[in-house]
PDB file of N, CA and C in Angstrom:
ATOM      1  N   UNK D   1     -19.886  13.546   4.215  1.00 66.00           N
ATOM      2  CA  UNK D   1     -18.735  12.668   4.096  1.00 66.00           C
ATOM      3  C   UNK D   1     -18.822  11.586   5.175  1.00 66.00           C
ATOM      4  N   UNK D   2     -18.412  10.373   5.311  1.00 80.00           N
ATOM      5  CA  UNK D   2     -18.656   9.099   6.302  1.00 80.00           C
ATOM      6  C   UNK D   2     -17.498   9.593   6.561  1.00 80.00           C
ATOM      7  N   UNK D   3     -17.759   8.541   7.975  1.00 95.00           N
ATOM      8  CA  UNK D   3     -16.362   9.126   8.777  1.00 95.00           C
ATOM      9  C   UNK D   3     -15.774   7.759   8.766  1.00 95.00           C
ATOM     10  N   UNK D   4     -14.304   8.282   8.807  1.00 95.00           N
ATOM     11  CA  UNK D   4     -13.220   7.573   8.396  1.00 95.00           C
ATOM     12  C   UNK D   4     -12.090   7.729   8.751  1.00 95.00           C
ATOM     13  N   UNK D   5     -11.162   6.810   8.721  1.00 95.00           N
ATOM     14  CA  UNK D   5      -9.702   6.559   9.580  1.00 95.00           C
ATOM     15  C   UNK D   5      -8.381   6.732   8.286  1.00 95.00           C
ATOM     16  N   UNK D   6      -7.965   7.642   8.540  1.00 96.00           N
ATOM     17  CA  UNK D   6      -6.738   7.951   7.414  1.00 96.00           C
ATOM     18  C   UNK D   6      -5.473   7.119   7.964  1.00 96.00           C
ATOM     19  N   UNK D   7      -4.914   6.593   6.900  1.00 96.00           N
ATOM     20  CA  UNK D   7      -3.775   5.512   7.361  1.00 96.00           C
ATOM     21  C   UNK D   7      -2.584   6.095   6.682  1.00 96.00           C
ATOM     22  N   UNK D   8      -1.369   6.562   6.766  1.00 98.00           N
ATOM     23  CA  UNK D   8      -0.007   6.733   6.133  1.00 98.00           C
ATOM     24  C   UNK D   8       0.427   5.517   6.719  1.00 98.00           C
ATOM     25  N   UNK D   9       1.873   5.287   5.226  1.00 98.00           N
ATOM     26  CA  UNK D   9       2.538   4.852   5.828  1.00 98.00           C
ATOM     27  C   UNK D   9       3.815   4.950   4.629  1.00 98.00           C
ATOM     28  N   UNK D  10       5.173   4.773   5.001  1.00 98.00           N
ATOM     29  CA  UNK D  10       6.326   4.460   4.015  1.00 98.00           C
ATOM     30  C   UNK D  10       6.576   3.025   3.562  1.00 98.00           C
ATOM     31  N   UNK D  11       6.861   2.804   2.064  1.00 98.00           N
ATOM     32  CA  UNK D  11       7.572   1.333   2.518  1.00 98.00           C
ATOM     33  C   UNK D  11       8.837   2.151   1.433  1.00 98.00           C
ATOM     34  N   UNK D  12       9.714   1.019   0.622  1.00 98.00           N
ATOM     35  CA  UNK D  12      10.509   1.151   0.087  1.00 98.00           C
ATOM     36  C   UNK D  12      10.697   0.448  -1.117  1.00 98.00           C
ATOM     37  N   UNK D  13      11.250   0.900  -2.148  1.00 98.00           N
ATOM     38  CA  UNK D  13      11.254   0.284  -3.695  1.00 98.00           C
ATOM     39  C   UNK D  13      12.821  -0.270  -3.832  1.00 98.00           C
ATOM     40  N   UNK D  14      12.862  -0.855  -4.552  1.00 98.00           N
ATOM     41  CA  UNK D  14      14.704  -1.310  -4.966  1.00 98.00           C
ATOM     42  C   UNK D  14      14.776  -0.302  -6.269  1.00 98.00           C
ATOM     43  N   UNK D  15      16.074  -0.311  -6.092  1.00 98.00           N
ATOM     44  CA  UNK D  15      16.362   0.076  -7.285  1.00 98.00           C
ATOM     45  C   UNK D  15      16.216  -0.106  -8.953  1.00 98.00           C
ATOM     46  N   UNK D  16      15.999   0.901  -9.269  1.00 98.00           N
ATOM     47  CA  UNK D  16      15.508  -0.047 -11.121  1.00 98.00           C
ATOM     48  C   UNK D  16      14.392  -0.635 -11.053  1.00 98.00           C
ATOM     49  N   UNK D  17      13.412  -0.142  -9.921  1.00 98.00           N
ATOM     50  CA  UNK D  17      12.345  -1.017 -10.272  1.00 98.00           C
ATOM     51  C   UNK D  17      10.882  -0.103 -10.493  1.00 98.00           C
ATOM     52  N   UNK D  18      11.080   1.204 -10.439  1.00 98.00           N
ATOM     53  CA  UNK D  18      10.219   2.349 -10.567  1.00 98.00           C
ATOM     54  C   UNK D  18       9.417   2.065 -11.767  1.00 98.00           C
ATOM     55  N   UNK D  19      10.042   2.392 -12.786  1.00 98.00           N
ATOM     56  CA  UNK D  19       8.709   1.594 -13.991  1.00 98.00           C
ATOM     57  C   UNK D  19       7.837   0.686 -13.486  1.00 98.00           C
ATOM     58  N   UNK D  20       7.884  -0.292 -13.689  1.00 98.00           N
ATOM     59  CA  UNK D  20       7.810  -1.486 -13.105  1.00 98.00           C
ATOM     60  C   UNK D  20       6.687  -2.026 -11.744  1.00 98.00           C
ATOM     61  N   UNK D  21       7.049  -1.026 -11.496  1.00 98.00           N
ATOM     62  CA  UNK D  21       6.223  -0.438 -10.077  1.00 98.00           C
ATOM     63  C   UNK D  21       4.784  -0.110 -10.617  1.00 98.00           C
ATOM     64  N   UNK D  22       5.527   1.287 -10.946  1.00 98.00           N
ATOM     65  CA  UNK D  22       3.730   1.564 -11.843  1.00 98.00           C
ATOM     66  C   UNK D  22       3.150   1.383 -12.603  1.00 98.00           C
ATOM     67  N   UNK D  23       3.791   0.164 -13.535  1.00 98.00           N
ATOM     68  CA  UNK D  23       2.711  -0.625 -14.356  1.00 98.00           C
ATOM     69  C   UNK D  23       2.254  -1.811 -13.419  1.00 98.00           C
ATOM     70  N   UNK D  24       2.713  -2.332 -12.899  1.00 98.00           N
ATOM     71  CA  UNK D  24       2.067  -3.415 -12.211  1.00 98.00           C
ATOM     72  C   UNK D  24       0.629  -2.433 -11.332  1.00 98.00           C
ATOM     73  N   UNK D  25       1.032  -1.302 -10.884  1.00 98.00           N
ATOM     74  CA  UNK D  25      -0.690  -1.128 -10.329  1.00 98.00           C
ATOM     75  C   UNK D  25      -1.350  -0.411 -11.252  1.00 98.00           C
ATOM     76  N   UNK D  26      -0.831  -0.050 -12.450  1.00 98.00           N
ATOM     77  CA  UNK D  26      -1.546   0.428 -13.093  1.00 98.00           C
ATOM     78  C   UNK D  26      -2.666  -0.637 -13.757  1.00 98.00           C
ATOM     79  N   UNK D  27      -1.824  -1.494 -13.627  1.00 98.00           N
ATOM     80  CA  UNK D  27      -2.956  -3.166 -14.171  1.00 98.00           C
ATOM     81  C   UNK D  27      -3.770  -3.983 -13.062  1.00 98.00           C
ATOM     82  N   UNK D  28      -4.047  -3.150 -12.278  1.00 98.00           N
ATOM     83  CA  UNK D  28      -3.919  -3.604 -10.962  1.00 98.00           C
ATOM     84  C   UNK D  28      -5.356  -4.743 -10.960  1.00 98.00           C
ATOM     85  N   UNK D  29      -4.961  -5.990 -10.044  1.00 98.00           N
ATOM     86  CA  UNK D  29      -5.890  -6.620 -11.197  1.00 98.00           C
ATOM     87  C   UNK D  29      -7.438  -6.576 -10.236  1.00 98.00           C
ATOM     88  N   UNK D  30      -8.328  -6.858 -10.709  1.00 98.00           N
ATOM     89  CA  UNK D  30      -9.808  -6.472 -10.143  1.00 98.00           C
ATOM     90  C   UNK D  30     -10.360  -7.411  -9.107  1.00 98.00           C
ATOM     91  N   UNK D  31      -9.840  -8.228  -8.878  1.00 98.00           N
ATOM     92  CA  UNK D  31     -10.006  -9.073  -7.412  1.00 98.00           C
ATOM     93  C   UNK D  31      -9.351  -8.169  -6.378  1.00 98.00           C
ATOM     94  N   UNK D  32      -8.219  -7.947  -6.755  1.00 98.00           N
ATOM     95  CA  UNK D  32      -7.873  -7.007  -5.585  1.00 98.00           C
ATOM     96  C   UNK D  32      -8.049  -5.599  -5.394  1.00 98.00           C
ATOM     97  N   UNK D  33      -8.154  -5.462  -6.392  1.00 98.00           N
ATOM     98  CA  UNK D  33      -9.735  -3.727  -6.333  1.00 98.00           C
ATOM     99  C   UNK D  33     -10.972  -4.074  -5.182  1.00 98.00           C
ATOM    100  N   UNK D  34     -11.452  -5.391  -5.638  1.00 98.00           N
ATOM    101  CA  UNK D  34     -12.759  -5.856  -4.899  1.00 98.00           C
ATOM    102  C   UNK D  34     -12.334  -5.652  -3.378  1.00 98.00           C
ATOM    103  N   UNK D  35     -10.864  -6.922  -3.757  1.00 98.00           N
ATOM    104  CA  UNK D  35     -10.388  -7.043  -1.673  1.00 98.00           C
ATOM    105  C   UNK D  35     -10.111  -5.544  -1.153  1.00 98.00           C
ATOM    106  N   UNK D  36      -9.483  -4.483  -1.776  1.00 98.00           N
ATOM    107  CA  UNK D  36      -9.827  -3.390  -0.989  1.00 98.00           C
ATOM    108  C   UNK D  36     -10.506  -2.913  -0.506  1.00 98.00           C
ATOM    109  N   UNK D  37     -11.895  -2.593  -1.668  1.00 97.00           N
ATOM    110  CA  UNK D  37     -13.614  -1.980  -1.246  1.00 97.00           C
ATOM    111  C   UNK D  37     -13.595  -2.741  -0.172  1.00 97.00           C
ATOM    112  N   UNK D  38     -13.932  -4.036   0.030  1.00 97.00           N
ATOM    113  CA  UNK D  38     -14.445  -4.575   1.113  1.00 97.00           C
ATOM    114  C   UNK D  38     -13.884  -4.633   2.383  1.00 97.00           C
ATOM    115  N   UNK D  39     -12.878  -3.915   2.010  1.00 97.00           N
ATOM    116  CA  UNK D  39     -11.686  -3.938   3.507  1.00 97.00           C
ATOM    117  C   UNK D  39     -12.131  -2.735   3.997  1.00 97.00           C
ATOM    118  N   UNK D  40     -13.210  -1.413   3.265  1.00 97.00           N
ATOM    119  CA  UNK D  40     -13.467  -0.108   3.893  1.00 97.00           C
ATOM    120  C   UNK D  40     -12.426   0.593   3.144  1.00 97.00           C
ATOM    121  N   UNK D  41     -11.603   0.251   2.593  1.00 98.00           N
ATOM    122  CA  UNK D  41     -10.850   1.317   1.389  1.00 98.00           C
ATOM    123  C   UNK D  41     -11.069   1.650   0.240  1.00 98.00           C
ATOM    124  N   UNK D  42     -11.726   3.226   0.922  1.00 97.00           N
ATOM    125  CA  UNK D  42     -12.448   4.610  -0.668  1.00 97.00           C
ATOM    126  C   UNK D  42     -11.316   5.345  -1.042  1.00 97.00           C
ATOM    127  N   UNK D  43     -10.478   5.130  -0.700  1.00 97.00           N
ATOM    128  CA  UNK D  43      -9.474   6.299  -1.069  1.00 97.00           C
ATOM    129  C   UNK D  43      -8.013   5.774  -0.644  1.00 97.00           C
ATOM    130  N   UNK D  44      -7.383   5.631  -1.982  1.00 98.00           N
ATOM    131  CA  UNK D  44      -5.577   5.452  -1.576  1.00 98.00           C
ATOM    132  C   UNK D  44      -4.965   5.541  -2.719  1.00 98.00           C
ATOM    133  N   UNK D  45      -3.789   6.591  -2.334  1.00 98.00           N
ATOM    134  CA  UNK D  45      -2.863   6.939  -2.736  1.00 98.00           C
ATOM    135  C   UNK D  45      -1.509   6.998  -2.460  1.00 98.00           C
ATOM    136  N   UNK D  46      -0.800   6.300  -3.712  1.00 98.00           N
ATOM    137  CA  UNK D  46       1.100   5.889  -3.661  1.00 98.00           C
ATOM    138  C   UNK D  46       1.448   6.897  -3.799  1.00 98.00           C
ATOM    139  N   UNK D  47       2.617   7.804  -3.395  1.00 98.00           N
ATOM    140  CA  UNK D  47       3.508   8.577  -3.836  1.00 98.00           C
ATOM    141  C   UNK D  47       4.991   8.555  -3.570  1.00 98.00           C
ATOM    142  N   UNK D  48       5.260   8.621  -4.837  1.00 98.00           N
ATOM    143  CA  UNK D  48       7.169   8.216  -4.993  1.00 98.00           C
ATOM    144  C   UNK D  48       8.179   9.390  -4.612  1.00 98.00           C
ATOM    145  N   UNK D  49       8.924   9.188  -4.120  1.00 98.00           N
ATOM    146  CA  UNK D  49      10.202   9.924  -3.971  1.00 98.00           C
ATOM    147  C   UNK D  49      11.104  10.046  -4.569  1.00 98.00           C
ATOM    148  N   UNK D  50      11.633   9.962  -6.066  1.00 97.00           N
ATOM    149  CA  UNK D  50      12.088   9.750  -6.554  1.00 97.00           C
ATOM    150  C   UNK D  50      13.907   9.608  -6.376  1.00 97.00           C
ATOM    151  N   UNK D  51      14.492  10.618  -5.078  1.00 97.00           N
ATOM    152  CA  UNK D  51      15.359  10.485  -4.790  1.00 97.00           C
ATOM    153  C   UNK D  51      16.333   9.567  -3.992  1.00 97.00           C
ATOM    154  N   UNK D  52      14.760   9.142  -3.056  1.00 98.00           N
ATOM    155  CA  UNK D  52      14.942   7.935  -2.360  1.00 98.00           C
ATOM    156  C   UNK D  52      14.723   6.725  -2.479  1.00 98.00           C
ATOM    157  N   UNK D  53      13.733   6.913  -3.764  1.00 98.00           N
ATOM    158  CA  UNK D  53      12.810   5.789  -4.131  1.00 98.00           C
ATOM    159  C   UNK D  53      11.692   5.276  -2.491  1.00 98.00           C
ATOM    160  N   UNK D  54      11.624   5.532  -1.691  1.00 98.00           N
ATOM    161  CA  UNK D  54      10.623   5.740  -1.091  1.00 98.00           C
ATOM    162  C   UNK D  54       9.220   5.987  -1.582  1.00 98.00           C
ATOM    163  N   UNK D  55       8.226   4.962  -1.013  1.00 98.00           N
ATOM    164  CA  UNK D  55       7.009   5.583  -1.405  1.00 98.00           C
ATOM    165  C   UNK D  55       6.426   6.021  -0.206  1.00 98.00           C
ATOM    166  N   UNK D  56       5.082   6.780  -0.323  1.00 98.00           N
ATOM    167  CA  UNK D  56       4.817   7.312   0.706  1.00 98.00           C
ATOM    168  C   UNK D  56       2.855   6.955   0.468  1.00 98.00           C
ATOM    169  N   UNK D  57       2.314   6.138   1.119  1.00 98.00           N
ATOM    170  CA  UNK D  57       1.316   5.639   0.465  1.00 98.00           C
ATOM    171  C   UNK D  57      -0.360   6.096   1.981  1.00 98.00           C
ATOM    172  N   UNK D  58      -0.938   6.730   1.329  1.00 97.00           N
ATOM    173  CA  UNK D  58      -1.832   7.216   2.364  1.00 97.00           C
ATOM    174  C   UNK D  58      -3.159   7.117   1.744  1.00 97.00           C
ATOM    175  N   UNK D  59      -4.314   6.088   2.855  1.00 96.00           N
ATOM    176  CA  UNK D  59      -5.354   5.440   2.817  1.00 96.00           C
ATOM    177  C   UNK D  59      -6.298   6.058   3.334  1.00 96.00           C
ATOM    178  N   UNK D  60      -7.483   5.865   2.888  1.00 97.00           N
ATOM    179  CA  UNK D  60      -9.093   6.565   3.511  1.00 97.00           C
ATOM    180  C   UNK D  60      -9.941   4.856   4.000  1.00 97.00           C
ATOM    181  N   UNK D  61     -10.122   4.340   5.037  1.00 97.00           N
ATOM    182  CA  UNK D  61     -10.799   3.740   5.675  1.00 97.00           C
ATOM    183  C   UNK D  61     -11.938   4.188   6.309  1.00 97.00           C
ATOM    184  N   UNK D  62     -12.932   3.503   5.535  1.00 97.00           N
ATOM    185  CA  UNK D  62     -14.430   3.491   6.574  1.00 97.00           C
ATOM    186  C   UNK D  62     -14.653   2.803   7.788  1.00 97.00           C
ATOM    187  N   UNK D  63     -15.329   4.028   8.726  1.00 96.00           N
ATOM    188  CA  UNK D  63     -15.244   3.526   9.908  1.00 96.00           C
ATOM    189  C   UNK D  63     -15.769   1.994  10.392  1.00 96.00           C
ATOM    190  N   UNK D  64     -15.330   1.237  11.258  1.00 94.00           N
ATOM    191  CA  UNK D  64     -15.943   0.163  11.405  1.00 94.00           C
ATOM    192  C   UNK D  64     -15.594  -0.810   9.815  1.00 94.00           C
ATOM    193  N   UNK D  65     -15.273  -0.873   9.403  1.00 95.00           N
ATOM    194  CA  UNK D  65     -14.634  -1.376   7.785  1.00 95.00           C
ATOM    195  C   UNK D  65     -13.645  -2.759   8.275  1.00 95.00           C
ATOM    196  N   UNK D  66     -13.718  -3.950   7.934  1.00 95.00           N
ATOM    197  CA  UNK D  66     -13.022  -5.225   8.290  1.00 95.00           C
ATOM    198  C   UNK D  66     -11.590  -5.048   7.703  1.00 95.00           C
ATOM    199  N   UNK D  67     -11.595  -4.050   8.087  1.00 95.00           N
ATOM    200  CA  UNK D  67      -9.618  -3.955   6.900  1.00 95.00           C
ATOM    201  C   UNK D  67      -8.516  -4.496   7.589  1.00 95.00           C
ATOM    202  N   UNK D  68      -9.184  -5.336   8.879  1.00 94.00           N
ATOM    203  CA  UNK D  68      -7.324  -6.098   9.604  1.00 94.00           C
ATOM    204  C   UNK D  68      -8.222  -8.027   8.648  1.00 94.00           C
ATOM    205  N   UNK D  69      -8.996  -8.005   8.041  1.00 95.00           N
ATOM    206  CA  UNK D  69      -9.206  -9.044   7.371  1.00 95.00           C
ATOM    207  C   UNK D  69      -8.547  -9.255   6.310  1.00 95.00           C
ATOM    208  N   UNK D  70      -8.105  -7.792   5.745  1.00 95.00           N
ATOM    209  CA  UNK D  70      -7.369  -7.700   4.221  1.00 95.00           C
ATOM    210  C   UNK D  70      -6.145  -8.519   4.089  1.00 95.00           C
ATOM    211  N   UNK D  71      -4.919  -8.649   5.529  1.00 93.00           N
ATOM    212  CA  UNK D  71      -4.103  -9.100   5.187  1.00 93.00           C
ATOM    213  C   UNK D  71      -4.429 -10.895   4.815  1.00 93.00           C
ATOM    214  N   UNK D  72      -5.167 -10.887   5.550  1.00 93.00           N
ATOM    215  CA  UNK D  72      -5.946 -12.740   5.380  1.00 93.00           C
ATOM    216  C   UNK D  72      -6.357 -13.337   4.233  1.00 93.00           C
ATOM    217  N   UNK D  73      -6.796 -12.272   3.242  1.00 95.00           N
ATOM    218  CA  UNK D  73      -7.007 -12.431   1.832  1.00 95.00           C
ATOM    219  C   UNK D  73      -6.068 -13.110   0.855  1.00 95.00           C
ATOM    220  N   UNK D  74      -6.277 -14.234   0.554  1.00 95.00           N
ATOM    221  CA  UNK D  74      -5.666 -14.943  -0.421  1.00 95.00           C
ATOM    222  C   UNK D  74      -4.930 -14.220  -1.513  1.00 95.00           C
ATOM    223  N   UNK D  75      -5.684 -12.995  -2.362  1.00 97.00           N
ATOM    224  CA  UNK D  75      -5.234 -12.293  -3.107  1.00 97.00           C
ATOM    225  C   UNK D  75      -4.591 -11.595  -2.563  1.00 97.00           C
ATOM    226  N   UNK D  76      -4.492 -10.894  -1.506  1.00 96.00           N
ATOM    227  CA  UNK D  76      -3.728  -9.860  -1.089  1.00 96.00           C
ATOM    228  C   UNK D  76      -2.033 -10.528  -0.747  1.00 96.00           C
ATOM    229  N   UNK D  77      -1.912 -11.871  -0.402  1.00 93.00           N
ATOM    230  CA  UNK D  77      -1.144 -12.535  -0.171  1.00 93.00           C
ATOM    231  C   UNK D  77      -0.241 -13.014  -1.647  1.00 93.00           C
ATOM    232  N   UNK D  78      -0.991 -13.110  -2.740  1.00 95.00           N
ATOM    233  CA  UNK D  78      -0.413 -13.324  -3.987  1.00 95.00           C
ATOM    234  C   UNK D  78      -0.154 -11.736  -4.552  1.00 95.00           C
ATOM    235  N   UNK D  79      -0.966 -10.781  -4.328  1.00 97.00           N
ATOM    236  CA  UNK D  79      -0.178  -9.686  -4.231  1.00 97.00           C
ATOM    237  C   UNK D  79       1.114  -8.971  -3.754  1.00 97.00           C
ATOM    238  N   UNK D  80       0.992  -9.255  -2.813  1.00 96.00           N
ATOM    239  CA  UNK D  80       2.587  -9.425  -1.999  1.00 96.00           C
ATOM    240  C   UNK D  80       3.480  -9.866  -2.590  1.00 96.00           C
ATOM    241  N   UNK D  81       3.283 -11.119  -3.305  1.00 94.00           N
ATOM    242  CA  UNK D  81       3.971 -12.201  -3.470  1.00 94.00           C
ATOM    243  C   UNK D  81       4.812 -11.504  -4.965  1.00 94.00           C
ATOM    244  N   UNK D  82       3.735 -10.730  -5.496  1.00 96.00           N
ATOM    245  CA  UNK D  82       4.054 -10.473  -6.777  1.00 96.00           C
ATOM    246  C   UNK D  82       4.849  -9.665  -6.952  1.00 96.00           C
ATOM    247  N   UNK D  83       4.478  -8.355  -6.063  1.00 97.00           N
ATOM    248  CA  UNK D  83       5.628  -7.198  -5.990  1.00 97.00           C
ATOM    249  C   UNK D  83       6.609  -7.270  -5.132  1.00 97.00           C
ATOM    250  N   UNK D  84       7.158  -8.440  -4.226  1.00 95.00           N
ATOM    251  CA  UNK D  84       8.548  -8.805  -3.602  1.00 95.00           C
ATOM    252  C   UNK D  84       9.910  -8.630  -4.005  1.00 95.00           C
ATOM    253  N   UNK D  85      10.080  -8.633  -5.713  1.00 96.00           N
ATOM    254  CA  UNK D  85      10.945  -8.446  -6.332  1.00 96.00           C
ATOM    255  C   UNK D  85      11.187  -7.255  -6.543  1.00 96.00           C
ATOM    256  N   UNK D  86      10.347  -6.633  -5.977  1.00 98.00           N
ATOM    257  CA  UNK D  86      10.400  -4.621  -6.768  1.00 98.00           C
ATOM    258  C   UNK D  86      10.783  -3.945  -5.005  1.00 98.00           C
ATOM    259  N   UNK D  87      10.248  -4.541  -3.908  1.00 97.00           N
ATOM    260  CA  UNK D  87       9.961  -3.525  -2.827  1.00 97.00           C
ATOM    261  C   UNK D  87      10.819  -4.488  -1.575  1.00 97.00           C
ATOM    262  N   UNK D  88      11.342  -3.864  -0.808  1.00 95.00           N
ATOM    263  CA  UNK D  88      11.641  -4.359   0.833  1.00 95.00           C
ATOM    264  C   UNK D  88      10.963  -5.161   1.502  1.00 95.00           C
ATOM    265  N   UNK D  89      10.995  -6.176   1.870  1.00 94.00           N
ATOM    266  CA  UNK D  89       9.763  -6.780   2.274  1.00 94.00           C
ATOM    267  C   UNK D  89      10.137  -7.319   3.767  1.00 94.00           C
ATOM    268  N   UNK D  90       9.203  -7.466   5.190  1.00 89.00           N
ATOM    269  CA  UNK D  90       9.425  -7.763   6.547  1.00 89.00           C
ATOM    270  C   UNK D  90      10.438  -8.726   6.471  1.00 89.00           C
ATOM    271  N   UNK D  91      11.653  -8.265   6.965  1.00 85.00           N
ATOM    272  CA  UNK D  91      12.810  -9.946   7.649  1.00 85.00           C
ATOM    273  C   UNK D  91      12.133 -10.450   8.585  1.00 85.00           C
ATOM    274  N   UNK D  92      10.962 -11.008   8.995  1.00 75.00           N
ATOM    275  CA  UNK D  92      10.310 -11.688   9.602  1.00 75.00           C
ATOM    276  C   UNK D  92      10.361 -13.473   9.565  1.00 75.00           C
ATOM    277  N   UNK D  93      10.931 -13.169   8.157  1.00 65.00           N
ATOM    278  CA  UNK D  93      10.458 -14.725   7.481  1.00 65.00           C
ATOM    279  C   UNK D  93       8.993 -15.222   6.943  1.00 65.00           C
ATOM    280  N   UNK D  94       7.753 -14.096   7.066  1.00 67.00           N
ATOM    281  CA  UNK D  94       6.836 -14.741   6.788  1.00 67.00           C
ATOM    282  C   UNK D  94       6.595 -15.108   5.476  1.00 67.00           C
ATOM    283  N   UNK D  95       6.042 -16.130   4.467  1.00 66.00           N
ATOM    284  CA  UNK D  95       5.710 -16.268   3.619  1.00 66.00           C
ATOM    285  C   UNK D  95       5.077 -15.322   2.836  1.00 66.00           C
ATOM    286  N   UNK D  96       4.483 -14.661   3.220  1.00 77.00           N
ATOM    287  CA  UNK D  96       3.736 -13.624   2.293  1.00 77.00           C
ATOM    288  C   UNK D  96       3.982 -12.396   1.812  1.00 77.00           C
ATOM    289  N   UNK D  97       5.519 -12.441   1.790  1.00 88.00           N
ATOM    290  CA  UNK D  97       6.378 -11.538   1.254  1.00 88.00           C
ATOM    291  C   UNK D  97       5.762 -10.117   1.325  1.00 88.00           C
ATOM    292  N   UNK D  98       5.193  -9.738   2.759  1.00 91.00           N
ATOM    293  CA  UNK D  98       4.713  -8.538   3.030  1.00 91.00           C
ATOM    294  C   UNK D  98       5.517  -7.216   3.009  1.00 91.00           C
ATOM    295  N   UNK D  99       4.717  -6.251   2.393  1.00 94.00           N
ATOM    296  CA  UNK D  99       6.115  -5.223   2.193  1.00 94.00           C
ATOM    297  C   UNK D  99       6.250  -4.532   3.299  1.00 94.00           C
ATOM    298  N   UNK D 100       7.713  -3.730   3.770  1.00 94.00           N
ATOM    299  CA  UNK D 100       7.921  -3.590   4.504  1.00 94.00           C
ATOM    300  C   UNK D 100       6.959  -1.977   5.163  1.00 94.00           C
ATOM    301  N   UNK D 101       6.317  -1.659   5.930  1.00 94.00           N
ATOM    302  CA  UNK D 101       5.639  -0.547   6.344  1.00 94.00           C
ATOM    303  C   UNK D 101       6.811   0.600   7.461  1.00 94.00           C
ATOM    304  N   UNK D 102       6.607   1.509   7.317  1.00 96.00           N
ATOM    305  CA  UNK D 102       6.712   2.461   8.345  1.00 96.00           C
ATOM    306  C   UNK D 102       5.597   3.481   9.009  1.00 96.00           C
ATOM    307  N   UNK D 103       5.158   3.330   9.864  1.00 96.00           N
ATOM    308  CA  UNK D 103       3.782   3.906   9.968  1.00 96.00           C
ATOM    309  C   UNK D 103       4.731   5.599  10.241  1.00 96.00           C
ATOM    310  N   UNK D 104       3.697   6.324   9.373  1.00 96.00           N
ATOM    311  CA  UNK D 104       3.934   7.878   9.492  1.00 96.00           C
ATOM    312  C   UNK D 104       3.014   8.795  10.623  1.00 96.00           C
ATOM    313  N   UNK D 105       3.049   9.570  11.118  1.00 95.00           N
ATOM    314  CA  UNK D 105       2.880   9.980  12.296  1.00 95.00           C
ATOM    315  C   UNK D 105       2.180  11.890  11.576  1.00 95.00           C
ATOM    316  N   UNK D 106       0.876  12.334  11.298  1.00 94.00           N
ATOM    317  CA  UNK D 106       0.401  13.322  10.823  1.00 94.00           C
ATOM    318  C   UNK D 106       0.532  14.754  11.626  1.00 94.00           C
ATOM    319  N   UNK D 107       1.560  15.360  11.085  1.00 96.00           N
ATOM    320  CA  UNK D 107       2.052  16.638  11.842  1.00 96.00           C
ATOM    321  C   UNK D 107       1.335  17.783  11.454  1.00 96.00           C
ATOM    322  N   UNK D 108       0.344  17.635  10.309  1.00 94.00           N
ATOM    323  CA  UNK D 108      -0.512  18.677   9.475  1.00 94.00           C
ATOM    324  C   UNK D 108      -1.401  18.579   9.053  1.00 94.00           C
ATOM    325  N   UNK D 109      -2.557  19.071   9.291  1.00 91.00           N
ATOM    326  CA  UNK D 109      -3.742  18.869   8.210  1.00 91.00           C
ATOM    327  C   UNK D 109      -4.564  20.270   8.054  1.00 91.00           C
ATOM    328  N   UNK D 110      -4.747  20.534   7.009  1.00 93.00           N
ATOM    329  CA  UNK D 110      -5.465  21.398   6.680  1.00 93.00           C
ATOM    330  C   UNK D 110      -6.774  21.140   5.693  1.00 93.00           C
ATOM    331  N   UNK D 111      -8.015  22.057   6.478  1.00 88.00           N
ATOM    332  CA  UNK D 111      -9.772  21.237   5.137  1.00 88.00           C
ATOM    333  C   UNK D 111      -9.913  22.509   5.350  1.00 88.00           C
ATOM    334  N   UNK D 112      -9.770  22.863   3.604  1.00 88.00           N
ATOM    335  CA  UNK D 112     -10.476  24.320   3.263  1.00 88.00           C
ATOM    336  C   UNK D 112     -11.817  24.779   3.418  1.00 88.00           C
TER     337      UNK D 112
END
């Protein structure tokens, strides 16, 4: 296995927008498949909360992997842009309607 940097983190969905949610990555479109690989991301996974609508979204990064380049990505920025209407996004003011993160903090791991 390469060694690699596991990333959690939370953001948040609006309401009524759960469908919606997962068809948009279910179509997820293939430029930004590409901008991931090349960011060092083999492995990521969303998971919903349904009570909170919270997602809970946790990444596999290759070591040494350019992934603080990802946010710089043109697509990743029209990505943003796209799902703003569905998710929380930084009161920062920045343009790129970045969604909002909570970095999660790993209290457990277990490798069988």
């Amino acid at each position: 296995m390469m060694a690699h940097t596991t990333k959690a983190f939370r953001m948040q969905l609006k309401p009524g927008t759960v469908d919606e949610y997962k068809r948009r990555h279910d179509e997820l479109w293939p430029d930004l498949a590409q901008a991931l690989r090349d960011a060092g991301i083999f492995d990521y996974s969303i998971f919903l909360d349904e009570e909170t609508l919270a997602l809970f979204a946790v990444l596999k990064i290759a070591d040494g992997a350019p992934i603080a380049e990802l946010p710089k990505q043109s697509v990743m920025a029209h990505w943003w842009d796209y799902m703003a209407d569905l998710m929380e996004v930084e009161p920062d003011g920045d343009p790129r309607n970045r969604p909002r993160e909570w970095p999660l903090r790993q209290v457990f791991y277990f490798k069988g």
